[in-house]
mmCIF file of C-alpha atoms in Angstrom:
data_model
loop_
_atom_site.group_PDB
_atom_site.id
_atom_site.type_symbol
_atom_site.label_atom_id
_atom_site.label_comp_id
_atom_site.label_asym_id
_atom_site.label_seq_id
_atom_site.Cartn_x
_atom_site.Cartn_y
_atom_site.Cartn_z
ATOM 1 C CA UNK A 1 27.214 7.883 -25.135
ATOM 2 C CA UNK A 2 23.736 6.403 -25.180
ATOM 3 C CA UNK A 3 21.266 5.955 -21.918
ATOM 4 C CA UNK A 4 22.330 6.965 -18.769
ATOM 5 C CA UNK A 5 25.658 7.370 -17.413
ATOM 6 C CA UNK A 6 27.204 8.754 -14.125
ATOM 7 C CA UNK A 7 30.629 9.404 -12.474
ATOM 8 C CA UNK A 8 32.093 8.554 -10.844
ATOM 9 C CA UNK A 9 31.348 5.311 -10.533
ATOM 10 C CA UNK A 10 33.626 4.919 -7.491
ATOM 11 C CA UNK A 11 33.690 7.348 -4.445
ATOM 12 C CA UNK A 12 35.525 7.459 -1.621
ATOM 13 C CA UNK A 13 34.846 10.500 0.586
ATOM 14 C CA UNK A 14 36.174 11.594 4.636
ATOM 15 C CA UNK A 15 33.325 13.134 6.811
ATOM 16 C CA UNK A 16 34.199 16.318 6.472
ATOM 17 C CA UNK A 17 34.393 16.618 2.412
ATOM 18 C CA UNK A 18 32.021 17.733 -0.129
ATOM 19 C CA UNK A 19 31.603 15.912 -3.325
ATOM 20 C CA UNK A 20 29.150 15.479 -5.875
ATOM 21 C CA UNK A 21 27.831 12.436 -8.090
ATOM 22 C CA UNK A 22 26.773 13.306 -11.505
ATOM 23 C CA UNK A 23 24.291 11.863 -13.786
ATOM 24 C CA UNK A 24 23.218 12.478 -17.747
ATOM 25 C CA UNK A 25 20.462 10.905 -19.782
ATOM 26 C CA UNK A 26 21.057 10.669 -23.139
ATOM 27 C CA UNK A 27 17.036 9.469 -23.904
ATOM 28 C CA UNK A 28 15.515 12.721 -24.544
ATOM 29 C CA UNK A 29 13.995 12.033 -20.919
ATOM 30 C CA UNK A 30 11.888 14.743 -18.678
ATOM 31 C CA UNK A 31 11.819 12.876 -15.253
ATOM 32 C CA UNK A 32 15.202 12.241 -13.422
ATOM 33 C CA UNK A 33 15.518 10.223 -10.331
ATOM 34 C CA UNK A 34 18.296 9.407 -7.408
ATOM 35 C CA UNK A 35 17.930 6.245 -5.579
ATOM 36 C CA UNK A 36 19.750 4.770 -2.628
ATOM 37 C CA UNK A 37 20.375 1.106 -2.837
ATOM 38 C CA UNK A 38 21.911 -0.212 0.659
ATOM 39 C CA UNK A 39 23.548 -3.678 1.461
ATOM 40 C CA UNK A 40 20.208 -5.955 2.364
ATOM 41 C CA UNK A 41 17.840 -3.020 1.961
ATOM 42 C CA UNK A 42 15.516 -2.604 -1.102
ATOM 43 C CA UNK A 43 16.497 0.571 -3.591
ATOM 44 C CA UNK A 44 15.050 3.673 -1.385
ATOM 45 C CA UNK A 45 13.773 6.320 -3.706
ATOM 46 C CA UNK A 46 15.368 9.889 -2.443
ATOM 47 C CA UNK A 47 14.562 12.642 -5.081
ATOM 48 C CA UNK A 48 12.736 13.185 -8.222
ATOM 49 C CA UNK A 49 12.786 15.671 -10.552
ATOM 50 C CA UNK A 50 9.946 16.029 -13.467
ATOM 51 C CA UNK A 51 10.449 18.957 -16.146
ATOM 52 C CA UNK A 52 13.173 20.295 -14.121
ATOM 53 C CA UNK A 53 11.497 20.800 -10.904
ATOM 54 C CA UNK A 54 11.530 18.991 -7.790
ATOM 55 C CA UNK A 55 8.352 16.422 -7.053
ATOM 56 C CA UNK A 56 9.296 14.563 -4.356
ATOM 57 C CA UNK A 57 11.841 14.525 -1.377
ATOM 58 C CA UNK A 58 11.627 11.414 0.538
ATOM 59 C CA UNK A 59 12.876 13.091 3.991
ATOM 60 C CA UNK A 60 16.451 12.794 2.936
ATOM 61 C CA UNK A 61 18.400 14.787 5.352
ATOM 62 C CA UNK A 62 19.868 17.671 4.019
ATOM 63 C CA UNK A 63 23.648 16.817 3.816
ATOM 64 C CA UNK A 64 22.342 15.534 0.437
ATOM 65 C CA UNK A 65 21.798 17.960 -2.293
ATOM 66 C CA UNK A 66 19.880 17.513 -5.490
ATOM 67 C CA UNK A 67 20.801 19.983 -8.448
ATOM 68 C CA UNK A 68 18.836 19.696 -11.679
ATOM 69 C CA UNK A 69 19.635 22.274 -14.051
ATOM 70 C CA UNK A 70 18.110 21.226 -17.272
ATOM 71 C CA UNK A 71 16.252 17.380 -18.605
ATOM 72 C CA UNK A 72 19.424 15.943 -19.401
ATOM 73 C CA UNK A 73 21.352 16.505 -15.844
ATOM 74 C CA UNK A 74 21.132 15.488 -12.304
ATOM 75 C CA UNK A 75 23.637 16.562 -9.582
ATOM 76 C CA UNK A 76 23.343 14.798 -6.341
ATOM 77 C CA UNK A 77 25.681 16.952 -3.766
ATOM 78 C CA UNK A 78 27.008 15.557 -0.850
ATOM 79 C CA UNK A 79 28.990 17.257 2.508
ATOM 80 C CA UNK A 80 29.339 15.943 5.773
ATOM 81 C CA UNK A 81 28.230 12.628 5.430
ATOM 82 C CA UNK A 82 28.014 9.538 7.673
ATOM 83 C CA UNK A 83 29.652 6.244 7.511
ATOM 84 C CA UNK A 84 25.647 4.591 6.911
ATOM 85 C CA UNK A 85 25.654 6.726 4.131
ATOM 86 C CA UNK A 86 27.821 4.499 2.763
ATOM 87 C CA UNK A 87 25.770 2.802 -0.728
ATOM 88 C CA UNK A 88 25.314 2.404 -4.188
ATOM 89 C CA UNK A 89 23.437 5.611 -5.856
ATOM 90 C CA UNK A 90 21.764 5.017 -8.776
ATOM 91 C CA UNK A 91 20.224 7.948 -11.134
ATOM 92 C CA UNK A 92 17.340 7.325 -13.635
ATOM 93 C CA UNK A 93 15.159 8.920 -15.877
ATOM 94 C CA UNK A 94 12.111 8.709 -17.708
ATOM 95 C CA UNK A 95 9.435 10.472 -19.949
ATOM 96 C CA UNK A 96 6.477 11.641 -17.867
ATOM 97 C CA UNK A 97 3.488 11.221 -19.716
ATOM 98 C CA UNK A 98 1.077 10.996 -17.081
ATOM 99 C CA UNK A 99 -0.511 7.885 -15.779
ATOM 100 C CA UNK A 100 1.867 6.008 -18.166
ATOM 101 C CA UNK A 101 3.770 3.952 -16.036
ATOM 102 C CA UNK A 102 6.838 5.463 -17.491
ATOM 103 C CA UNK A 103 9.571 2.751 -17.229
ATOM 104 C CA UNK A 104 12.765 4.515 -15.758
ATOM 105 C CA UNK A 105 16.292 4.096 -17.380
ATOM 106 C CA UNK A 106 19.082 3.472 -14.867
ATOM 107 C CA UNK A 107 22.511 4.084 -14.690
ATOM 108 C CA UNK A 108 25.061 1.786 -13.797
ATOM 109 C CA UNK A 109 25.427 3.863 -10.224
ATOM 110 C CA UNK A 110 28.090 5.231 -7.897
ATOM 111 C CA UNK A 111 29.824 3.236 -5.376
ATOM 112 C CA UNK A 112 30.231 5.694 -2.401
ATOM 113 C CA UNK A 113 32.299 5.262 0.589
ATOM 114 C CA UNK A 114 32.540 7.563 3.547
ATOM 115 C CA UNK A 115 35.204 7.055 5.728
ATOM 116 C CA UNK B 1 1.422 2.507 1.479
ATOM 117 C CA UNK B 2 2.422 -0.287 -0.944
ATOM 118 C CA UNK B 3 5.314 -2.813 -0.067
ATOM 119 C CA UNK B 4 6.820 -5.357 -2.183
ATOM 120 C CA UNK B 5 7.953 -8.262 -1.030
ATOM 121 C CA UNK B 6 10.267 -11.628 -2.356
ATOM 122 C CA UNK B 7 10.210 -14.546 -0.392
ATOM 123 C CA UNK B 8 13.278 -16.035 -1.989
ATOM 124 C CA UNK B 9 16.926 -14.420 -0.779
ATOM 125 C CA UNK B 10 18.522 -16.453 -3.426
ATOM 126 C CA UNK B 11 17.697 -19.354 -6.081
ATOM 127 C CA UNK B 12 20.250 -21.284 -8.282
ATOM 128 C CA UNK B 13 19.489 -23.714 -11.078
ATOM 129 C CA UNK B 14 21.491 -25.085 -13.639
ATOM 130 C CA UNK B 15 21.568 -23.453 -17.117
ATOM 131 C CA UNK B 16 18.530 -24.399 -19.517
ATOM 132 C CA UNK B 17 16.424 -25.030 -16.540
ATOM 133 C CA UNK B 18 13.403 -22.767 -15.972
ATOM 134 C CA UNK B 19 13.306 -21.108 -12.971
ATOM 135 C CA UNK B 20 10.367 -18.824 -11.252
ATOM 136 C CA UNK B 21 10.789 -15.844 -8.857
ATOM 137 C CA UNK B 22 8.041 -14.661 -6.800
ATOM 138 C CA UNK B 23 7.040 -11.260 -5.688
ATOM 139 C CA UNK B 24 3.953 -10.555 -3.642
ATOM 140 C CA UNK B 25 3.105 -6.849 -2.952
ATOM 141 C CA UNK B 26 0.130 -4.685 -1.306
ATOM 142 C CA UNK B 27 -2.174 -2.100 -2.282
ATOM 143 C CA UNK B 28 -5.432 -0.828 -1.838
ATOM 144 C CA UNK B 29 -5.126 0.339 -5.414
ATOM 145 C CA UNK B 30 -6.769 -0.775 -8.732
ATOM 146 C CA UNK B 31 -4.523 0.674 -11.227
ATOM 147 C CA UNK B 32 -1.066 0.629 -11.450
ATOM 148 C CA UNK B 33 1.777 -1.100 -12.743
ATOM 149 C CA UNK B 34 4.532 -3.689 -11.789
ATOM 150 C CA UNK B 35 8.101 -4.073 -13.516
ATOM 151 C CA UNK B 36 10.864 -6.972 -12.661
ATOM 152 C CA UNK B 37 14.264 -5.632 -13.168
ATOM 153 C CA UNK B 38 17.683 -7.507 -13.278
ATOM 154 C CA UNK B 39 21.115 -6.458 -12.034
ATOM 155 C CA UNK B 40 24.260 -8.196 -12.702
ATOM 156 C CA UNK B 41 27.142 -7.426 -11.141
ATOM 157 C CA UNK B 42 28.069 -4.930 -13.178
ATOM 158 C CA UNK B 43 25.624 -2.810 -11.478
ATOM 159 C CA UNK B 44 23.356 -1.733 -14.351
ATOM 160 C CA UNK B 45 19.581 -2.018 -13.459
ATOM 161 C CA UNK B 46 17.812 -3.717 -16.506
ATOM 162 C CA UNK B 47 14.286 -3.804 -17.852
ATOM 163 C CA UNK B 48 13.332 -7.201 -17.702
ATOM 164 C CA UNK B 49 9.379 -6.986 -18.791
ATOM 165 C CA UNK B 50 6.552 -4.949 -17.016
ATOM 166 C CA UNK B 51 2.605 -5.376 -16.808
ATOM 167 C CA UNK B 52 -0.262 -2.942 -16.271
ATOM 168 C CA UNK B 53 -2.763 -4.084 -13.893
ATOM 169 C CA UNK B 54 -5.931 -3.321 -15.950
ATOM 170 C CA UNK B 55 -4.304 -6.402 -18.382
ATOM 171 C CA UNK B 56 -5.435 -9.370 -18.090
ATOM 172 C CA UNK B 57 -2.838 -11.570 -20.296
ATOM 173 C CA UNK B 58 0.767 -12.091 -19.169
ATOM 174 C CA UNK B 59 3.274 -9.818 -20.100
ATOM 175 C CA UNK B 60 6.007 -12.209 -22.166
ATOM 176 C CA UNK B 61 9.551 -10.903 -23.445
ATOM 177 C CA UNK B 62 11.164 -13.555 -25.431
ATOM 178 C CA UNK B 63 12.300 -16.100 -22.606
ATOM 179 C CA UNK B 64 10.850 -13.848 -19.616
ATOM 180 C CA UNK B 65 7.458 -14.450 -18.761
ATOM 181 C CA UNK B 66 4.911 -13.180 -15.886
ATOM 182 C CA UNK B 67 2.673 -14.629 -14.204
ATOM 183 C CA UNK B 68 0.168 -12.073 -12.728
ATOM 184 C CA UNK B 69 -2.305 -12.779 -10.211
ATOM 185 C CA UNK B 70 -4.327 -9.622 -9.447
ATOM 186 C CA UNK B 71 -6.823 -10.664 -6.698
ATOM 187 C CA UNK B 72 -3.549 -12.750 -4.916
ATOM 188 C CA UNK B 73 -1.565 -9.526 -5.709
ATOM 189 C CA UNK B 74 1.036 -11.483 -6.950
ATOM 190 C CA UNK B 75 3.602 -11.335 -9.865
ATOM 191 C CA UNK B 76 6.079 -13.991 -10.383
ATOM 192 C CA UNK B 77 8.213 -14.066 -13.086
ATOM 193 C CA UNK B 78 9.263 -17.117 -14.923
ATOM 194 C CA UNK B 79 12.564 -17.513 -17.172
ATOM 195 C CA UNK B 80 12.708 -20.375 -19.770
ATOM 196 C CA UNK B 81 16.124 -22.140 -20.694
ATOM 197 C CA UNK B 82 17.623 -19.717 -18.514
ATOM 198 C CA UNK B 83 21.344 -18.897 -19.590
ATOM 199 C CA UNK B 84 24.464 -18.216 -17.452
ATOM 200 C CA UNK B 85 24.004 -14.281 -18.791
ATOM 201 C CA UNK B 86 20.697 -14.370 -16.378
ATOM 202 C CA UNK B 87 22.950 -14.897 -13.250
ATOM 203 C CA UNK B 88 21.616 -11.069 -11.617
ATOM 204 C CA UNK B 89 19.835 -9.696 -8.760
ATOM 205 C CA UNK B 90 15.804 -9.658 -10.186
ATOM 206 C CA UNK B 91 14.151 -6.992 -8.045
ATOM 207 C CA UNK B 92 10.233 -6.598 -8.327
ATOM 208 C CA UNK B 93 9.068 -3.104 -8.050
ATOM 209 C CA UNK B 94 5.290 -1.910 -8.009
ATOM 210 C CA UNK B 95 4.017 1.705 -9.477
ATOM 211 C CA UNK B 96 0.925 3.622 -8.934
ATOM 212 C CA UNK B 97 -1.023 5.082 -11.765
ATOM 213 C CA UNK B 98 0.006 8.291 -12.408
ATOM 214 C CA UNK B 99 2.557 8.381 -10.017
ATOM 215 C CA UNK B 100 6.588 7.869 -10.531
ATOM 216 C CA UNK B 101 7.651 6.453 -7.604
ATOM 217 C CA UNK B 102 8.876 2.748 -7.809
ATOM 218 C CA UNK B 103 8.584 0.881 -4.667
ATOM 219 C CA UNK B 104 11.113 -2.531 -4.882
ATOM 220 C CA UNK B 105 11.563 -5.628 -3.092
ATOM 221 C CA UNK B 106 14.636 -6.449 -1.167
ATOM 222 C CA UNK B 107 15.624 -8.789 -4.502
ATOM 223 C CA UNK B 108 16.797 -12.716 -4.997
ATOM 224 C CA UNK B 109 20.194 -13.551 -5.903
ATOM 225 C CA UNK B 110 19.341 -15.652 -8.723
ATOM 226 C CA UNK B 111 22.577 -17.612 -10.106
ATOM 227 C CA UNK B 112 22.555 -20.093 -13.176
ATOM 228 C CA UNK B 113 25.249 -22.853 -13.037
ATOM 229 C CA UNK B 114 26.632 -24.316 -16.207
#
């Protein structure tokens, strides 16, 4: 597989469940990213992870769980989630070279409904 | 903090027409970066062309073309003899220097009709 893929790419999930999305980059990437992309909304960045380690947390609330446990995987875990959380979640990556402008790589996302 | 925004919901033109999407965005910022993306319905977000602020000349990819207008803050992108393949959501997105957040507009539905 080349770039970067995740599954599934369709979710459908009750309130009370726990799942988890799952992303790999294939790129030889450092810098992984989940994104939220809701109907008539622009994408909403939600976590980012450079050299393994968390940078940024954009006040997601904590039903959603990121998991990074090496460059080439992302883990986005969900449990007890709301009916707005309903969305498309995309994952991308990147090299982070500093002050680069590092263009990020998505995936072609996870359709996620919560019943 | 930085916003994006495009005017234009959705555009349609007829195939081998040229078309141009605008984008607008804020910042108190001199350096930094701004990308267009496309995504078709299959849900893939695509590079489309970027361009560093501290350029002066328009960024051009084959039929994709900015036009960049630092002291407007504005980035349009133009596509020549656009093809039914360009049918997408284009979403502008701005990025500090240094930093790796990308901050997008809400997107136009652009649609090409044969």
């Amino acid at each position: 597989e080349t770039g970067v893929t995740q599954t599934p790419r369709h979710l459908v999930m009750g309130m009370t469940n726990k799942k988890s999305l799952k992303c790999e980059q294939h790129l030889g990437h450092n810098a992984m990213y989940w994104y939220k992309q809701s109907a008539k909304k622009p994408l909403e960045l939600m976590f980012v992870y450079s050299l393994e380690e968390r940078v940024e947390n954009n006040s997601v609330p904590s039903r959603f769980s990121p998991e990074c446990p090496n460059s080439s995987h992302l883990f986005l875990h969900l449990h007890t989630l709301q009916p707005e959380d309903s969305a498309l979640y995309l994952c991308a990556s990147s090299s982070r070279s500093g002050g680069a402008g590092d263009t990020q790589y998505f995936g072609p996302g996870t359709r996620l409904t919560v019943l | 903090a930085q916003t994006v925004t495009q005017s234009q919901p959705e555009m349609s033109v007829q195939e081998a027409e040229t078309v141009t999407l605008s984008c607008t965005y804020d910042t108190s910022e001199n350096n930094y970066y701004l990308f267009w993306y496309k995504q078709p319905p299959s849900r893939q977000m695509i590079l489309v062309i970027r361009q560093e602020a501290y350029k002066q000349q328009n960024a051009t990819e084959n039929r994709f073309s900015v036009n960049f207008q630092k002291a407007a803050k504005s980035f349009s992108l133009k596509i020549s003899d656009s093809q039914l393949g360009d049918t997408a959501m284009y979403f502008c997105a701005f990025m500090n220097w240094g930093a790796q957040k990308l901050v997008f507009g809400q997107g136009t539905r652009l649609t090409i009709n044969p």
